[in-house]
Amino acid sequence: AQKITQTQPGMFVQEKEAVTLDCTYDTSDPSYGLFWYKQPSSGEMIFLIYQGSYDQQNATEGRYSLNFQKARKSANLVISASQLGDSAMYFCATDPSSNYKLTFGKGTLLTVNP
Amino acid sequence: DGGITQSPKYLFRKEGQNVTLSCEQNLNHDAMYWYRQDPGQGLRLIYYSQIVNDFQKGDIAEGYSVSREKKESFPLTVTSAQKNPTAFYLCASTFGGQGDEQYFGPGTRLTVT
């Protein structure tokens, strides 16, 4: 079974600053993927970034980067130059190679202050 | 425009009634998923289907049923056996391989009184 832990129920950041959202995972699968999704107040889930367990380099997508530390089983999301529109719930998720089902954490509510 | 549609956005039902939530995708994805989200919680998997005419139970399948007669459609029925049906329901689809992002619909907020 897989488990995702997001220890920060809420985070605050000033506009234009960087913020790190924490995610740790637990899986027995040798191969797995890690995802981050954003959920605005409208409810729709928006894919942000993906990291494969065998990828040597940390994934980056525009202002989003994933700080992947395999030995520590952590996959933190870094958002640079925060914008007001970044205010949302952020979910970390994993899919093992065995069944491609996503397991989600409970999320972190990010608030960007002007 | 390709995407996933869910209807309706808000749904109200009386306790004891079955209700079916619609999910349609035109992305040519093989796999489709249904999730439930409660306030302050992450998403929990109800059912998923990796191919037409086949589906598997997720972590919280009790009180729910699905069908997959067409590749594009994966309706979810919330039966009267579901003890706490009030929740936000999200449908997703993907090509089905590891690392393939799941595309989500806008969700249906179901309220049962």
Short mmCIF file of C-alpha atoms in Angstrom, two decimals:
data_model
loop_
_atom_site.label_atom_id
_atom_site.label_comp_id
_atom_site.label_asym_id
_atom_site.label_seq_id
_atom_site.Cartn_x
_atom_site.Cartn_y
_atom_site.Cartn_z
CA ALA A 1 0.00 0.00 0.00
CA GLN A 2 1.07 3.55 -0.62
CA LYS A 3 0.83 6.49 1.74
CA ILE A 4 1.33 10.20 1.22
CA THR A 5 1.87 12.58 4.13
CA GLN A 6 1.51 16.34 3.84
CA THR A 7 2.27 17.79 7.26
CA GLN A 8 1.36 21.41 6.53
CA PRO A 9 -2.42 21.95 6.63
CA GLY A 10 -1.91 25.61 5.71
CA MET A 11 0.89 27.84 4.48
CA PHE A 12 1.18 31.58 3.94
CA VAL A 13 3.57 33.34 1.58
CA GLN A 14 4.06 36.89 0.42
CA GLU A 15 3.55 37.64 -3.24
CA LYS A 16 6.75 37.25 -5.31
CA GLU A 17 8.43 35.08 -2.68
CA ALA A 18 9.20 31.36 -3.00
CA VAL A 19 7.43 28.69 -0.96
CA THR A 20 8.05 24.99 -0.33
CA LEU A 21 5.21 22.56 0.24
CA ASP A 22 6.25 19.35 1.95
CA CYS A 23 5.39 15.81 0.89
CA THR A 24 6.70 12.50 2.17
CA TYR A 25 5.68 9.14 0.81
CA ASP A 26 5.78 5.52 1.73
CA THR A 27 5.70 2.78 -0.87
CA SER A 28 7.12 -0.70 -1.26
CA ASP A 29 7.11 -0.52 -5.05
CA PRO A 30 10.56 -0.27 -6.65
CA SER A 31 9.19 2.01 -9.36
CA TYR A 32 6.71 4.79 -8.78
CA GLY A 33 5.77 8.28 -9.80
CA LEU A 34 5.10 11.40 -7.79
CA PHE A 35 2.61 14.07 -8.84
CA TRP A 36 1.53 17.46 -7.62
CA TYR A 37 -1.92 18.83 -8.33
CA LYS A 38 -3.45 22.23 -7.61
CA GLN A 39 -7.11 22.59 -6.63
CA PRO A 40 -8.51 26.13 -6.74
CA SER A 41 -11.72 26.98 -4.94
CA SER A 42 -13.64 26.02 -8.10
CA GLY A 43 -12.79 22.39 -7.33
CA GLU A 44 -11.11 21.22 -10.50
CA MET A 45 -7.79 19.41 -10.11
CA ILE A 46 -4.95 20.86 -12.20
CA PHE A 47 -1.81 18.84 -12.89
CA LEU A 48 1.39 20.72 -12.05
CA ILE A 49 4.43 18.46 -12.19
CA TYR A 50 5.59 14.82 -12.28
CA GLN A 51 8.72 13.03 -11.06
CA GLY A 52 9.56 9.41 -11.82
CA SER A 53 11.41 7.47 -9.16
CA TYR A 54 14.25 6.68 -11.53
CA ASP A 55 14.61 10.20 -12.91
CA GLN A 56 18.06 11.50 -12.11
CA GLN A 57 17.18 15.16 -12.28
CA ASN A 58 14.53 17.04 -10.34
CA ALA A 59 11.52 17.93 -12.45
CA THR A 60 10.78 21.54 -13.31
CA GLU A 61 7.78 23.15 -15.02
CA GLY A 62 7.93 26.91 -15.26
CA ARG A 63 7.70 28.31 -11.71
CA TYR A 64 7.22 24.83 -10.24
CA SER A 65 10.04 22.50 -9.30
CA LEU A 66 10.04 19.24 -7.41
CA ASN A 67 12.75 18.70 -4.82
CA PHE A 68 13.02 14.89 -4.93
CA GLN A 69 15.08 13.20 -2.23
CA LYS A 70 14.65 9.49 -2.74
CA ALA A 71 16.58 8.34 0.33
CA ARG A 72 14.41 10.54 2.55
CA LYS A 73 11.25 9.61 0.60
CA SER A 74 10.35 13.23 0.11
CA ALA A 75 9.01 15.07 -2.93
CA ASN A 76 8.58 18.70 -1.96
CA LEU A 77 7.02 21.22 -4.34
CA VAL A 78 8.77 24.56 -4.70
CA ILE A 79 6.85 27.48 -6.17
CA SER A 80 9.02 30.42 -7.11
CA ALA A 81 7.83 34.02 -7.40
CA SER A 82 4.40 33.34 -5.87
CA GLN A 83 1.39 34.99 -7.45
CA LEU A 84 -2.04 35.73 -5.99
CA GLY A 85 -3.49 33.13 -8.34
CA ASP A 86 -1.38 30.46 -6.65
CA SER A 87 -3.72 30.54 -3.65
CA ALA A 88 -5.28 27.06 -3.65
CA MET A 89 -5.11 23.57 -2.17
CA TYR A 90 -2.09 21.56 -3.27
CA PHE A 91 -2.06 17.78 -3.30
CA CYS A 92 0.83 15.38 -3.56
CA ALA A 93 0.10 11.94 -5.02
CA THR A 94 1.90 8.76 -6.00
CA ASP A 95 1.23 5.94 -8.47
CA PRO A 96 3.12 2.66 -8.18
CA SER A 97 4.12 0.67 -11.21
CA SER A 98 1.93 -2.19 -10.07
CA ASN A 99 -1.46 -0.61 -10.67
CA TYR A 100 -1.18 3.03 -11.77
CA LYS A 101 -3.73 4.13 -9.17
CA LEU A 102 -3.11 7.49 -7.58
CA THR A 103 -2.94 7.79 -3.80
CA PHE A 104 -3.35 11.36 -2.57
CA GLY A 105 -2.26 13.19 0.55
CA LYS A 106 -4.64 15.39 2.51
CA GLY A 107 -3.37 18.55 0.94
CA THR A 108 -1.90 21.92 1.93
CA LEU A 109 -3.89 25.14 1.65
CA LEU A 110 -1.59 27.86 0.31
CA THR A 111 -2.53 31.50 0.76
CA VAL A 112 -0.56 34.14 -1.12
CA ASN A 113 -0.71 37.55 0.52
CA PRO A 114 -0.34 40.79 -1.48
CA ASP B 1 -11.80 21.11 -27.30
CA GLY B 2 -10.81 17.87 -25.63
CA GLY B 3 -11.65 17.31 -22.01
CA ILE B 4 -13.78 15.69 -19.37
CA THR B 5 -17.30 16.76 -18.58
CA GLN B 6 -19.26 15.97 -15.47
CA SER B 7 -22.86 16.81 -14.98
CA PRO B 8 -24.55 18.24 -13.14
CA LYS B 9 -22.27 20.51 -11.09
CA TYR B 10 -24.64 20.44 -8.11
CA LEU B 11 -27.03 17.62 -7.28
CA PHE B 12 -29.54 17.32 -4.48
CA ARG B 13 -31.28 14.11 -3.50
CA LYS B 14 -33.41 12.74 -0.73
CA GLU B 15 -32.04 9.96 1.44
CA GLY B 16 -32.92 6.52 0.13
CA GLN B 17 -32.75 7.45 -3.56
CA ASN B 18 -30.15 6.19 -6.00
CA VAL B 19 -28.45 8.85 -8.08
CA THR B 20 -26.21 8.60 -11.14
CA LEU B 21 -23.35 10.99 -11.81
CA SER B 22 -22.25 11.44 -15.40
CA CYS B 23 -18.65 11.48 -16.66
CA GLU B 24 -17.73 11.79 -20.34
CA GLN B 25 -14.30 12.24 -21.95
CA ASN B 26 -13.24 12.88 -25.54
CA LEU B 27 -9.51 12.48 -24.95
CA ASN B 28 -9.42 8.91 -26.25
CA HIS B 29 -8.15 7.79 -22.84
CA ASP B 30 -8.36 4.13 -21.92
CA ALA B 31 -8.48 4.50 -18.15
CA MET B 32 -11.12 6.33 -16.12
CA TYR B 33 -11.45 6.91 -12.39
CA TRP B 34 -13.95 8.10 -9.81
CA TYR B 35 -12.81 9.85 -6.64
CA ARG B 36 -14.62 11.16 -3.61
CA GLN B 37 -13.45 14.23 -1.70
CA ASP B 38 -14.70 15.20 1.75
CA PRO B 39 -13.95 18.58 3.39
CA GLY B 40 -10.35 18.85 4.52
CA GLN B 41 -9.47 15.52 2.95
CA GLY B 42 -7.61 14.32 -0.06
CA LEU B 43 -9.16 12.33 -2.86
CA ARG B 44 -10.14 8.72 -2.26
CA LEU B 45 -10.56 6.25 -5.10
CA ILE B 46 -14.02 4.71 -5.51
CA TYR B 47 -13.76 2.73 -8.78
CA TYR B 48 -11.53 2.68 -11.80
CA SER B 49 -11.65 1.17 -15.26
CA GLN B 50 -8.63 0.50 -17.45
CA ILE B 51 -10.58 -0.77 -20.43
CA VAL B 52 -14.12 -0.93 -21.75
CA ASN B 53 -16.37 -3.50 -20.06
CA ASP B 54 -13.96 -3.90 -17.15
CA PHE B 55 -13.67 -2.04 -13.86
CA GLN B 56 -12.10 -2.53 -10.44
CA LYS B 57 -13.03 -1.49 -6.92
CA GLY B 58 -10.98 1.24 -5.33
CA ASP B 59 -10.49 1.92 -1.65
CA ILE B 60 -14.07 2.95 -0.83
CA ALA B 61 -16.36 1.12 -3.30
CA GLU B 62 -19.10 0.11 -0.85
CA GLY B 63 -22.42 1.72 -1.72
CA TYR B 64 -21.34 2.68 -5.25
CA SER B 65 -21.63 1.03 -8.66
CA VAL B 66 -20.24 1.83 -12.11
CA SER B 67 -20.44 0.71 -15.71
CA ARG B 68 -18.07 1.11 -18.68
CA GLU B 69 -20.01 0.26 -21.81
CA LYS B 70 -18.28 2.89 -23.93
CA LYS B 71 -14.72 4.17 -23.89
CA GLU B 72 -15.93 7.75 -23.49
CA SER B 73 -18.32 7.22 -20.59
CA PHE B 74 -17.96 6.05 -16.98
CA PRO B 75 -21.11 6.82 -14.97
CA LEU B 76 -21.15 6.41 -11.18
CA THR B 77 -24.29 5.41 -9.28
CA VAL B 78 -24.49 6.35 -5.64
CA THR B 79 -26.88 3.85 -4.13
CA SER B 80 -29.03 4.11 -1.03
CA ALA B 81 -26.57 1.72 0.64
CA GLN B 82 -23.92 4.45 0.77
CA LYS B 83 -24.11 5.68 4.37
CA ASN B 84 -22.62 9.15 3.88
CA PRO B 85 -23.10 10.09 0.23
CA THR B 86 -22.82 13.88 0.61
CA ALA B 87 -19.45 14.76 -0.91
CA PHE B 88 -17.63 16.22 -3.90
CA TYR B 89 -17.15 13.65 -6.68
CA LEU B 90 -14.38 13.93 -9.25
CA CYS B 91 -13.96 11.91 -12.41
CA ALA B 92 -10.58 11.54 -14.12
CA SER B 93 -9.09 9.84 -17.15
CA THR B 94 -5.65 8.97 -18.47
CA PHE B 95 -3.95 6.82 -21.09
CA GLY B 96 -3.21 4.43 -18.24
CA GLY B 97 0.57 4.11 -18.07
CA GLN B 98 2.78 5.00 -15.14
CA GLY B 99 3.56 8.67 -15.13
CA ASP B 100 0.58 9.59 -17.31
CA GLU B 101 -1.13 12.52 -15.68
CA GLN B 102 -4.76 12.13 -14.82
CA TYR B 103 -7.04 14.74 -16.34
CA PHE B 104 -9.91 15.73 -14.07
CA GLY B 105 -13.43 16.90 -14.70
CA PRO B 106 -14.94 19.90 -12.90
CA GLY B 107 -16.64 17.69 -10.30
CA THR B 108 -20.16 17.15 -9.01
CA ARG B 109 -21.15 18.28 -5.54
CA LEU B 110 -23.77 15.86 -4.23
CA THR B 111 -25.94 16.74 -1.24
CA VAL B 112 -28.24 14.12 0.25
CA THR B 113 -30.73 15.14 2.92
#
